[in-house]
Short mmCIF file of C-alpha atoms and ligand atoms in Angstrom, two decimals:
data_model
loop_
_atom_site.label_atom_id
_atom_site.label_comp_id
_atom_site.label_asym_id
_atom_site.label_seq_id
_atom_site.Cartn_x
_atom_site.Cartn_y
_atom_site.Cartn_z
CA UNK A 11 30.81 155.38 91.22
CA UNK A 12 29.21 154.26 94.44
CA UNK A 13 28.30 157.16 96.62
CA UNK A 14 27.33 156.19 100.11
CA UNK A 15 28.69 159.46 101.39
CA UNK A 16 31.93 157.73 102.28
CA UNK A 17 34.16 158.48 99.34
CA UNK A 18 34.68 161.90 97.85
CA UNK A 19 37.20 164.54 98.74
CA UNK A 20 35.00 166.36 101.24
CA UNK A 21 35.03 163.25 103.40
CA UNK A 22 38.75 162.71 103.32
CA UNK A 23 39.26 164.28 106.70
CA UNK A 24 39.82 161.06 108.69
CA UNK A 25 42.18 159.89 105.98
CA UNK A 26 44.11 163.10 105.67
CA UNK A 27 47.25 161.06 105.20
CA UNK A 28 46.03 159.28 102.05
CA UNK A 29 47.64 160.46 98.81
CA UNK A 30 45.52 161.63 95.88
CA UNK A 31 44.58 158.60 93.86
CA UNK A 32 44.08 156.46 96.96
CA UNK A 33 40.62 156.51 98.41
CA UNK A 34 38.57 154.69 101.00
CA UNK A 35 35.49 153.27 99.34
CA UNK A 36 32.77 150.75 99.90
CA UNK A 37 33.64 147.58 98.01
CA UNK A 38 31.67 144.37 98.46
CA UNK A 39 30.07 145.84 101.57
CA UNK A 40 33.38 146.70 103.26
CA UNK A 41 35.29 149.92 103.64
CA UNK A 42 38.44 149.39 101.64
CA UNK A 43 41.48 151.32 100.53
CA UNK A 44 41.36 151.54 96.75
CA UNK A 45 43.37 152.76 93.78
CA UNK A 46 42.34 153.17 90.18
CA UNK A 47 43.82 150.63 87.78
CA UNK A 48 43.48 147.26 86.07
CA UNK A 49 42.88 144.52 88.67
CA UNK A 50 45.86 142.17 88.98
CA UNK A 51 45.25 139.52 91.63
CA UNK A 52 41.52 138.95 91.56
CA UNK A 53 40.90 141.75 94.07
CA UNK A 54 37.34 143.10 94.36
CA UNK A 55 36.53 146.20 92.36
CA UNK A 56 34.03 149.02 92.32
CA UNK A 57 33.88 150.54 88.86
CA UNK A 58 37.39 151.65 88.03
CA UNK A 59 38.55 151.37 91.66
CA UNK A 60 40.16 148.21 92.97
CA UNK A 61 40.62 147.23 96.58
CA UNK A 62 44.09 147.38 98.09
CA UNK A 63 44.40 144.49 100.51
CA UNK A 64 46.42 145.63 103.53
CA UNK A 65 46.82 141.99 104.52
CA UNK A 66 48.81 141.40 101.36
CA UNK A 67 50.72 144.66 101.34
CA UNK A 68 52.94 146.26 103.96
CA UNK A 69 52.53 149.71 102.43
CA UNK A 70 48.77 149.16 102.38
CA UNK A 71 49.02 148.31 106.07
CA UNK A 72 51.01 151.49 106.79
CA UNK A 73 48.32 153.58 105.07
CA UNK A 74 45.49 151.72 106.83
CA UNK A 75 47.13 152.47 110.17
CA UNK A 76 47.28 156.15 109.28
CA UNK A 77 51.06 156.51 109.23
CA UNK A 78 52.32 159.86 107.94
CA UNK A 79 53.85 158.60 104.72
CA UNK A 80 54.12 162.05 103.18
CA UNK A 81 52.66 160.63 99.97
CA UNK A 82 50.54 163.09 98.01
CA UNK A 83 50.23 161.26 94.69
CA UNK A 84 52.19 161.65 91.46
CA UNK A 85 55.63 161.09 93.00
CA UNK A 86 58.60 159.46 91.34
CA UNK A 87 59.00 156.16 93.17
CA UNK A 88 61.63 153.47 93.57
CA UNK A 89 60.24 150.21 94.93
CA UNK A 90 62.60 147.53 96.25
CA UNK A 91 61.33 143.95 96.54
CA UNK A 92 58.49 144.23 94.02
CA UNK A 93 57.84 140.45 93.99
CA UNK A 94 54.83 139.66 91.80
CA UNK A 95 53.76 143.30 91.73
CA UNK A 96 50.86 143.25 94.18
CA UNK A 97 51.84 146.43 96.01
CA UNK A 98 53.89 148.14 93.35
CA UNK A 99 50.86 147.93 91.05
CA UNK A 100 48.90 150.06 93.53
CA UNK A 101 51.85 152.45 93.84
CA UNK A 102 51.96 152.87 90.07
CA UNK A 103 48.21 153.57 90.14
CA UNK A 104 48.68 156.75 92.18
CA UNK A 105 52.35 157.67 91.65
CA UNK A 106 54.30 158.95 88.66
CA UNK A 107 57.27 157.06 87.17
CA UNK A 108 57.67 153.91 89.30
CA UNK A 109 60.78 151.75 89.21
CA UNK A 110 60.24 148.20 90.50
CA UNK A 111 63.32 146.23 91.58
CA UNK A 112 63.07 142.48 92.24
CA UNK A 113 65.85 139.92 92.07
CA UNK A 114 64.00 136.63 91.92
CA UNK A 115 63.12 135.63 88.35
CA UNK A 116 60.02 133.61 89.23
CA UNK A 117 57.71 136.44 90.40
CA UNK A 118 58.99 138.72 87.64
CA UNK A 119 56.71 137.02 85.15
CA UNK A 120 53.66 138.10 87.19
CA UNK A 121 55.21 141.51 87.68
CA UNK A 122 55.43 141.84 83.90
CA UNK A 123 51.67 141.20 83.70
CA UNK A 124 51.10 144.06 86.16
CA UNK A 125 53.36 146.30 84.02
CA UNK A 126 51.35 145.43 80.93
CA UNK A 127 48.50 147.79 81.80
CA UNK A 128 50.65 150.49 83.49
CA UNK A 129 52.75 152.72 81.27
CA UNK A 130 54.57 154.31 84.24
CA UNK A 131 55.84 151.06 85.79
CA UNK A 132 59.37 149.93 84.95
CA UNK A 133 60.48 146.44 86.05
CA UNK A 134 64.13 145.78 86.89
CA UNK A 135 65.39 142.28 87.61
CA UNK A 136 68.20 143.45 89.88
CA UNK A 137 69.70 142.90 93.32
CA UNK A 138 68.79 145.79 95.64
CA UNK A 139 72.13 145.37 97.43
CA UNK A 140 73.86 146.46 94.20
CA UNK A 141 72.42 149.85 93.23
CA UNK A 142 75.27 150.46 90.80
CA UNK A 143 73.63 147.86 88.53
CA UNK A 144 70.54 150.04 88.08
CA UNK A 145 71.74 153.60 88.73
CA UNK A 146 72.13 154.01 84.95
CA UNK A 147 68.36 153.45 84.65
CA UNK A 148 66.68 154.80 87.79
CA UNK A 149 66.58 158.60 87.89
CA UNK A 150 68.04 160.71 90.69
CA UNK A 151 65.95 162.58 93.26
CA UNK A 152 63.09 160.12 93.62
CA UNK A 153 60.39 161.40 95.96
CA UNK A 154 59.84 158.08 97.65
CA UNK A 155 61.75 154.87 98.24
CA UNK A 156 59.52 151.95 99.24
CA UNK A 157 61.36 148.92 100.58
CA UNK A 158 59.95 145.47 101.36
CA UNK A 159 62.76 143.03 100.67
CA UNK A 160 62.35 140.58 103.56
CA UNK A 161 66.00 139.62 103.51
CA UNK A 162 68.90 139.91 105.95
CA UNK A 163 70.49 143.36 106.07
CA UNK A 164 67.37 145.46 105.52
CA UNK A 165 68.96 148.62 106.99
CA UNK A 166 71.98 148.16 104.75
CA UNK A 167 69.78 147.92 101.65
CA UNK A 168 68.06 151.17 102.64
CA UNK A 169 71.43 152.88 103.18
CA UNK A 170 72.79 151.78 99.83
CA UNK A 171 69.73 153.07 98.02
CA UNK A 172 69.81 156.46 99.75
CA UNK A 173 71.53 157.81 96.60
CA UNK A 174 68.26 157.65 94.63
CA UNK A 175 66.26 159.70 97.09
CA UNK A 176 65.82 163.48 97.01
CA UNK A 177 67.07 165.21 100.17
CA UNK A 178 63.51 165.83 101.30
CA UNK A 179 62.28 162.44 100.02
CA UNK A 180 60.71 159.70 102.09
CA UNK A 181 61.79 156.17 102.84
CA UNK A 182 58.79 153.91 103.52
CA UNK A 183 60.27 150.75 104.92
CA UNK A 184 58.77 147.48 106.11
CA UNK A 185 61.16 145.59 108.38
CA UNK A 186 60.55 141.89 108.78
CA UNK A 187 62.04 140.73 112.07
CA UNK A 188 62.38 137.10 111.10
CA UNK A 189 64.46 137.93 108.03
CA UNK A 190 67.18 139.35 110.26
CA UNK A 191 67.09 136.73 113.00
CA UNK A 192 64.52 133.96 113.35
CA UNK A 193 65.32 133.33 116.99
CA UNK A 194 65.56 136.85 118.42
CA UNK A 195 62.65 138.81 119.88
CA UNK A 196 61.20 141.12 117.20
CA UNK A 197 61.59 144.24 119.41
CA UNK A 198 65.31 143.57 119.76
CA UNK A 199 65.67 143.09 116.01
CA UNK A 200 63.77 146.31 115.27
CA UNK A 201 66.03 148.24 117.67
CA UNK A 202 69.14 146.98 115.91
CA UNK A 203 67.78 147.73 112.46
CA UNK A 204 66.64 151.24 113.49
CA UNK A 205 70.01 152.01 115.05
CA UNK A 206 71.74 151.09 111.81
CA UNK A 207 69.17 152.97 109.76
CA UNK A 208 69.77 156.17 111.77
CA UNK A 209 73.30 156.37 110.36
CA UNK A 210 71.83 157.44 107.00
CA UNK A 211 68.25 158.42 107.76
CA UNK A 212 66.27 160.42 110.24
CA UNK A 213 63.45 158.18 111.47
CA UNK A 214 60.16 160.11 111.53
CA UNK A 215 57.68 157.44 112.59
CA UNK A 216 57.54 153.74 113.38
CA UNK A 217 54.54 151.50 113.89
CA UNK A 218 54.09 147.77 114.37
CA UNK A 219 52.15 146.34 111.42
CA UNK A 220 51.00 143.27 113.36
CA UNK A 221 47.34 143.93 112.70
CA UNK A 222 48.10 143.03 109.08
CA UNK A 223 51.56 141.47 109.13
CA UNK A 224 53.03 139.57 112.07
CA UNK A 225 56.38 140.77 113.37
CA UNK A 226 56.77 143.59 110.88
CA UNK A 227 57.66 147.18 111.64
CA UNK A 228 56.59 150.06 109.40
CA UNK A 229 59.11 152.92 109.25
CA UNK A 230 58.86 156.40 107.73
CA UNK A 231 62.24 158.12 107.39
CA UNK A 232 63.96 160.91 105.48
CA UNK A 233 67.63 161.19 104.44
CA UNK A 234 69.94 162.75 106.99
CA UNK B 3 80.32 160.06 89.77
CA UNK B 4 83.14 157.92 88.47
CA UNK B 5 85.12 158.94 85.42
CA UNK B 6 84.67 155.64 83.63
CA UNK B 7 80.90 155.89 83.81
CA UNK B 8 81.08 159.42 82.50
CA UNK B 9 77.54 159.86 83.75
CA UNK B 10 76.05 157.90 80.88
CA UNK B 11 72.53 156.57 81.09
CA UNK B 12 71.23 153.29 79.68
CA UNK B 13 70.03 155.06 76.51
CA UNK B 14 73.50 156.36 75.65
CA UNK B 15 75.19 153.00 75.58
CA UNK B 16 72.86 151.22 73.22
CA UNK B 17 74.66 150.75 69.92
CA UNK B 18 71.55 151.56 67.92
CA UNK B 19 67.93 152.54 68.30
CA UNK B 20 67.10 148.83 68.36
CA UNK B 21 65.03 148.00 71.48
CA UNK B 22 66.98 144.76 71.93
CA UNK B 23 70.23 146.74 72.30
CA UNK B 24 68.56 149.07 74.78
CA UNK B 25 67.37 146.08 76.80
CA UNK B 26 70.89 144.70 76.79
CA UNK B 27 72.29 147.92 78.29
CA UNK B 28 69.58 147.95 80.94
CA UNK B 29 70.73 144.47 81.92
CA UNK B 30 74.50 144.86 81.65
CA UNK B 31 75.16 148.57 82.24
CA UNK B 32 76.27 150.19 85.49
CA UNK B 33 76.67 153.64 87.01
CA UNK B 34 77.86 154.69 90.44
CA UNK B 35 75.26 157.43 90.84
CA UNK B 36 71.84 158.05 89.34
CA UNK B 37 71.23 161.30 87.44
CA UNK B 38 68.26 163.11 86.01
CA UNK B 39 68.16 160.69 83.10
CA UNK B 40 64.86 161.88 81.59
CA UNK B 41 66.13 165.48 81.32
CA UNK B 42 69.54 164.33 80.07
CA UNK B 43 67.94 162.14 77.42
CA UNK B 44 66.11 165.18 76.04
CA UNK B 45 69.15 167.42 76.36
CA UNK B 46 71.38 164.92 74.58
CA UNK B 47 68.92 164.45 71.74
CA UNK B 48 67.96 160.83 72.43
CA UNK B 49 64.29 161.78 72.61
CA UNK B 50 62.29 164.94 71.94
CA UNK B 51 60.29 164.93 75.15
CA UNK B 52 60.26 163.22 78.53
CA UNK B 53 57.01 161.41 77.72
CA UNK B 54 58.77 159.75 74.81
CA UNK B 55 61.67 158.93 77.13
CA UNK B 56 59.39 157.02 79.48
CA UNK B 57 57.86 155.10 76.57
CA UNK B 58 61.31 153.98 75.46
CA UNK B 59 62.32 153.22 79.04
CA UNK B 60 59.28 151.02 79.46
CA UNK B 61 60.03 149.09 76.27
CA UNK B 62 63.63 148.56 77.27
CA UNK B 63 63.00 147.60 80.92
CA UNK B 64 60.18 145.14 80.15
CA UNK B 65 62.18 143.48 77.37
CA UNK B 66 65.21 143.27 79.66
CA UNK B 67 63.24 141.87 82.60
CA UNK B 68 61.55 139.28 80.40
CA UNK B 69 64.84 138.11 78.90
CA UNK B 70 66.73 138.14 82.20
CA UNK B 71 63.99 136.17 83.97
CA UNK B 72 63.96 133.53 81.24
CA UNK B 73 67.74 133.26 81.32
CA UNK B 74 67.99 132.93 85.09
CA UNK B 75 65.36 130.24 85.11
CA UNK B 76 67.31 128.33 82.52
CA UNK B 77 70.36 128.65 84.74
CA UNK B 78 68.27 127.17 87.58
CA UNK B 79 67.45 124.06 85.60
CA UNK B 80 71.15 123.63 84.75
CA UNK B 81 71.91 123.56 88.48
CA UNK B 82 69.31 120.85 88.99
CA UNK B 83 70.80 118.76 86.23
CA UNK B 84 74.24 118.85 87.85
CA UNK B 85 72.84 118.26 91.33
CA UNK B 86 70.88 115.15 90.39
CA UNK B 87 73.84 113.68 88.50
CA UNK B 88 76.09 114.40 91.47
CA UNK B 89 73.57 112.79 93.83
CA UNK B 90 73.47 109.64 91.71
CA UNK B 91 77.28 109.56 91.55
CA UNK B 92 77.58 110.01 95.31
CA UNK B 93 75.13 107.14 95.90
CA UNK B 94 76.77 104.84 93.38
CA UNK B 95 80.28 105.47 94.71
CA UNK B 96 79.10 105.06 98.30
CA UNK B 97 77.61 101.68 97.43
CA UNK B 98 80.70 100.49 95.57
CA UNK B 99 83.00 101.58 98.35
CA UNK B 100 80.69 100.01 100.94
CA UNK B 101 81.16 96.63 99.26
CA UNK B 102 84.92 96.97 99.56
CA UNK B 103 84.57 98.01 103.21
CA UNK B 104 82.27 95.07 103.99
CA UNK B 105 84.67 92.59 102.43
CA UNK B 106 87.62 93.98 104.38
CA UNK B 107 85.76 94.61 107.63
CA UNK B 108 84.51 91.01 107.58
CA UNK B 109 88.09 89.87 108.25
CA UNK B 110 88.37 92.13 111.34
CA UNK B 111 84.94 92.61 112.89
CA UNK B 112 82.79 89.47 113.00
CA UNK B 113 79.67 91.56 113.64
CA UNK B 114 80.29 94.07 110.80
CA UNK B 115 77.19 94.83 108.78
CA UNK B 116 77.12 95.29 105.03
CA UNK B 117 76.28 98.09 102.64
CA UNK B 118 76.13 101.79 103.46
CA UNK B 119 74.28 100.98 106.70
CA UNK B 120 77.16 98.80 107.80
CA UNK B 121 79.58 101.63 107.09
CA UNK B 122 77.58 104.14 109.12
CA UNK B 123 77.96 101.79 112.06
CA UNK B 124 81.66 101.05 111.45
CA UNK B 125 82.47 104.74 111.09
CA UNK B 126 81.43 105.23 114.72
CA UNK B 127 83.84 102.62 116.09
CA UNK B 128 87.10 103.20 117.87
CA UNK B 129 89.78 101.56 115.72
CA UNK B 130 92.39 99.43 117.39
CA UNK B 131 95.66 99.39 115.51
CA UNK B 132 96.64 100.60 112.04
CA UNK B 133 94.57 98.06 110.05
CA UNK B 134 91.31 98.84 111.81
CA UNK B 135 92.16 102.50 111.45
CA UNK B 136 92.18 102.17 107.65
CA UNK B 137 88.91 100.29 107.56
CA UNK B 138 87.10 102.66 109.91
CA UNK B 139 88.46 105.63 107.99
CA UNK B 140 87.25 104.17 104.70
CA UNK B 141 83.83 103.51 106.25
CA UNK B 142 83.64 107.13 107.36
CA UNK B 143 84.24 108.25 103.74
CA UNK B 144 81.21 106.20 102.79
CA UNK B 145 79.24 107.84 105.57
CA UNK B 146 80.34 111.27 104.28
CA UNK B 147 79.30 110.42 100.72
CA UNK B 148 75.97 109.17 102.00
CA UNK B 149 75.43 112.44 103.87
CA UNK B 150 76.41 114.42 100.79
CA UNK B 151 73.86 112.48 98.73
CA UNK B 152 71.20 113.38 101.32
CA UNK B 153 72.15 117.02 101.15
CA UNK B 154 72.05 117.00 97.37
CA UNK B 155 68.60 115.47 97.58
CA UNK B 156 67.46 118.23 99.95
CA UNK B 157 68.93 120.81 97.56
CA UNK B 158 67.00 119.28 94.65
CA UNK B 159 63.83 119.19 96.72
CA UNK B 160 64.11 122.91 97.42
CA UNK B 161 65.20 123.97 93.93
CA UNK B 162 63.07 121.85 91.61
CA UNK B 163 59.80 123.55 92.68
CA UNK B 164 61.34 126.91 91.70
CA UNK B 165 62.86 125.84 88.39
CA UNK B 166 59.91 123.70 87.27
CA UNK B 167 56.92 124.15 89.62
CA UNK B 168 54.36 122.03 87.78
CA UNK B 169 56.73 119.26 86.82
CA UNK B 170 58.15 119.09 90.35
CA UNK B 171 54.74 118.99 91.93
CA UNK B 172 53.42 116.22 89.66
CA UNK B 173 56.56 114.10 89.25
CA UNK B 174 58.08 114.86 92.63
CA UNK B 175 61.22 117.02 92.78
CA UNK B 176 63.79 114.26 92.29
CA UNK B 177 62.07 112.61 89.33
CA UNK B 178 61.55 116.09 87.84
CA UNK B 179 65.28 116.76 88.14
CA UNK B 180 66.05 113.36 86.60
CA UNK B 181 63.84 114.01 83.61
CA UNK B 182 65.45 117.42 83.12
CA UNK B 183 68.87 115.83 83.43
CA UNK B 184 68.11 112.99 80.98
CA UNK B 185 66.70 115.44 78.44
CA UNK B 186 69.64 117.82 78.91
CA UNK B 187 67.60 120.75 80.25
CA UNK B 188 64.04 121.97 80.81
CA UNK B 189 63.83 123.54 77.37
CA UNK B 190 64.79 120.32 75.55
CA UNK B 191 62.42 118.36 77.78
CA UNK B 192 59.62 120.79 76.95
CA UNK B 193 60.22 120.20 73.24
CA UNK B 194 60.09 116.41 73.41
CA UNK B 195 56.95 114.48 72.47
CA UNK B 196 55.37 112.63 75.37
CA UNK B 197 56.31 109.24 73.89
CA UNK B 198 59.97 110.22 74.32
CA UNK B 199 59.52 111.44 77.87
CA UNK B 200 57.80 108.15 78.66
CA UNK B 201 60.92 106.13 77.85
CA UNK B 202 63.62 108.60 79.00
CA UNK B 203 66.12 106.61 80.99
CA UNK B 204 65.23 103.34 79.25
CA UNK B 205 67.52 104.00 76.30
CA UNK B 206 69.32 100.65 76.64
CA UNK B 207 66.08 98.72 76.48
CA UNK B 208 64.89 100.88 73.59
CA UNK B 209 68.02 100.25 71.52
CA UNK B 210 67.85 96.54 72.24
CA UNK B 211 64.27 96.58 71.01
CA UNK B 212 65.24 98.45 67.85
CA UNK B 213 67.99 95.91 67.20
CA UNK B 214 65.38 93.21 67.39
CA UNK B 215 65.94 91.96 70.94
CA UNK B 216 63.35 92.39 73.62
CA UNK B 217 60.04 94.15 73.72
CA UNK B 218 59.57 97.88 73.34
CA UNK B 219 60.01 99.57 76.75
CA UNK B 220 56.84 101.10 78.19
CA UNK B 221 58.57 103.37 80.65
CA UNK B 222 61.94 104.75 81.63
CA UNK B 223 62.60 106.58 84.88
CA UNK B 224 58.95 107.51 85.24
CA UNK B 225 58.62 103.89 86.38
CA UNK B 226 59.76 105.13 89.79
CA UNK B 227 56.58 107.21 90.07
CA UNK B 228 53.95 105.76 92.34
CA UNK B 229 51.34 106.14 89.60
CA UNK B 230 53.22 103.61 87.46
CA UNK B 231 54.77 101.36 90.09
CA UNK B 232 51.61 101.23 92.16
CA UNK B 233 49.40 100.26 89.24
CA UNK B 234 48.88 96.55 88.45
CA UNK B 235 51.24 95.27 85.71
CA UNK B 236 48.66 94.93 82.93
CA UNK B 237 47.65 98.61 83.32
CA UNK B 238 51.12 100.07 83.76
CA UNK B 239 51.47 100.91 80.09
CA UNK B 240 48.32 103.04 80.24
CA UNK B 241 49.41 104.62 83.49
CA UNK B 242 52.84 105.57 82.20
CA UNK B 243 51.33 106.94 78.97
CA UNK B 244 48.91 109.08 80.97
CA UNK B 245 51.65 110.24 83.33
CA UNK B 246 54.07 111.03 80.50
CA UNK B 247 51.37 113.00 78.70
CA UNK B 248 50.67 115.25 81.68
CA UNK B 249 54.34 115.63 82.62
CA UNK B 250 55.08 116.77 79.07
CA UNK B 251 52.42 119.47 79.37
CA UNK B 252 53.79 120.40 82.80
CA UNK B 253 57.31 120.81 81.39
CA UNK B 254 55.98 123.01 78.60
CA UNK B 255 54.05 125.27 80.98
CA UNK B 256 57.08 125.50 83.26
CA UNK B 257 59.34 126.45 80.42
CA UNK B 258 57.07 128.82 78.52
CA UNK B 259 54.81 130.31 81.21
CA UNK B 260 56.11 129.41 84.67
CA UNK B 261 52.84 129.68 86.62
CA UNK B 262 51.32 126.88 88.68
CA UNK B 263 48.38 125.01 87.12
CA UNK B 264 46.88 122.80 89.81
CA UNK B 265 44.11 121.70 87.42
CA UNK B 266 46.68 119.72 85.43
CA UNK B 267 47.49 117.67 88.50
CA UNK B 268 43.79 117.14 89.17
CA UNK B 269 43.33 115.82 85.62
CA UNK B 270 46.20 113.39 86.07
CA UNK B 271 44.83 112.14 89.40
CA UNK B 272 41.45 111.58 87.79
CA UNK B 273 42.95 109.72 84.83
CA UNK B 274 44.94 107.39 87.07
CA UNK B 275 41.87 106.74 89.20
CA UNK B 276 40.02 105.65 86.03
CA UNK B 277 42.85 103.36 84.95
CA UNK B 278 43.10 101.76 88.37
CA UNK B 279 39.35 101.27 88.52
CA UNK B 280 39.70 98.73 85.72
CA UNK B 281 41.25 96.32 88.19
CA UNK B 282 38.13 96.51 90.33
CA UNK B 283 35.91 95.96 87.29
CA UNK B 284 37.73 92.68 86.66
CA UNK B 285 38.76 94.02 83.27
CA UNK B 286 41.72 92.29 81.60
CA UNK B 287 43.61 95.56 81.24
CA UNK B 288 44.09 97.97 78.39
CA UNK B 289 47.63 97.20 77.25
CA UNK B 290 47.02 94.26 74.99
CA UNK B 291 47.75 91.92 77.87
CA UNK B 292 51.52 92.36 77.62
CA UNK B 293 53.46 92.17 80.82
CA UNK B 294 55.55 95.17 81.54
CA UNK B 295 58.52 93.64 83.24
C1 SAM C 306 57.86 140.16 101.15
S1 SAM C 306 58.27 140.04 99.46
C2 SAM C 306 57.66 141.55 98.77
C3 SAM C 306 56.18 141.64 98.57
C4 SAM C 306 55.81 142.88 97.78
N1 SAM C 306 56.50 144.04 98.27
C5 SAM C 306 54.32 143.16 97.79
O1 SAM C 306 53.83 143.67 98.81
O2 SAM C 306 53.69 142.91 96.78
C6 SAM C 306 59.99 140.29 99.43
C7 SAM C 306 60.60 140.27 98.06
O3 SAM C 306 61.90 140.84 98.10
C8 SAM C 306 62.71 140.16 97.22
N2 SAM C 306 64.09 140.39 97.58
C9 SAM C 306 64.77 139.87 98.63
N3 SAM C 306 66.05 140.31 98.61
C10 SAM C 306 66.17 141.12 97.54
C11 SAM C 306 67.26 141.85 96.99
N4 SAM C 306 68.47 141.85 97.56
N5 SAM C 306 67.04 142.56 95.87
C12 SAM C 306 65.81 142.58 95.29
N6 SAM C 306 64.76 141.90 95.76
C13 SAM C 306 64.93 141.18 96.87
C14 SAM C 306 62.26 138.72 97.33
O4 SAM C 306 62.61 137.97 96.18
C15 SAM C 306 60.76 138.88 97.48
O5 SAM C 306 60.10 138.80 96.25
#
């Protein structure tokens, strides 16, 4: 383990919002968010830690920006829009049982590779707009619902999947403005999405993710 | 919770302990509401402990995802097959109908053009009287068919790279779709030897050759590829063999693995460069001097 006096629990103060199992470490000369697990996309590693690239991951961006995700490590997680598993692999590194929903068959092959080395990661080739097609598999009272579906109707997807979340659970949502309306100003799109979201969730925090992802809004919310 | 679901989890529907059955219920089952499935699985005697539950869950979900992904991709290549056949039909019918329009329009409009182009122009005209009305209307059907063919082409161009990424990138999306269509699907294409892929679409010439007429065809639809057409005649046999060889590998990777392998394309480019360099060396060509056309 590299010890430049950066990692280690005593020094976690500035990153008080990082869950156990996620740590800021020096990798390849840079300070990087890291989790412990098999590398999956050629990311740099330091011993058993692998860098979590916030530029490739909305949740990584939310953590980098210090958003209060409420994550502590070990939670039961439902992840919507898993794609090739880049982010959900990191989630499975620090969380407990992790359900990964993705509806496009092409990235699922890569996702299966990520699952290979993670016994707590369960892939589901399903449409997130139809939770009844996976409610017989995903357990009730998940601690966290992560959503990054980049499709029209992002607030609606979050509302439909409310049923999986414990009453005190957290929704960690990345809203992509262009998925809702390519022409409209992102701020206007975010307002509309948040208004719809507030029908089922209480919004705790929002933050533009532009430093890592153009025209994306990070949202932390809890069921109403 | 609905009555019909009865609050049953994926593990309770599987007919047996067989993982394939469990995967099937993961794929096909439904429930209105989630429940504490791990605890219920223990309580209902499916497993002894939650850790065992998660092991079984992992087996079932990975098997289901693998099978469902493979099946959906197959469905994608079926769509391509229909789209490319429909595009060819739309083009053929448009051309046939355009001939009829040209013949008829010639008696009414001295300046009428011919072919689909001529119809596009006629379709814009203001008809005068019932006869012109019929001709202009017919021309506009041709214009519609022509537009439909364009849209089908655009559809193929967007879908082929998903259904067969390597094949589409090396053959071009339309030729990739044609090869899939001629073979009857990506899976059958992937199982064909490269000599068969090389002459797909030249069946008539091949049968004539087998019956003793004509020479053996050196290429079928892959002739439309720039690497064959743009190579001098005496080297076209080598070029189409090289192209067919790499496209066969591409189809196999697309069917069995699905990831992009840019190095395959680089190898093909290199091979074609070598073949074309013969022309500069003043070499007589590597195909036994036979002409290809
Ligand atoms: C921006 S990508 C996700 C990237 C991923 N979260 C990561 O960081 O590694 C969005 C994904 O959502 C998927 N998606 C879009 N609509 C969906 C739906 N209705 N159900 C499930 N997945 C969906 C897309 O296929 C795509 O893979």
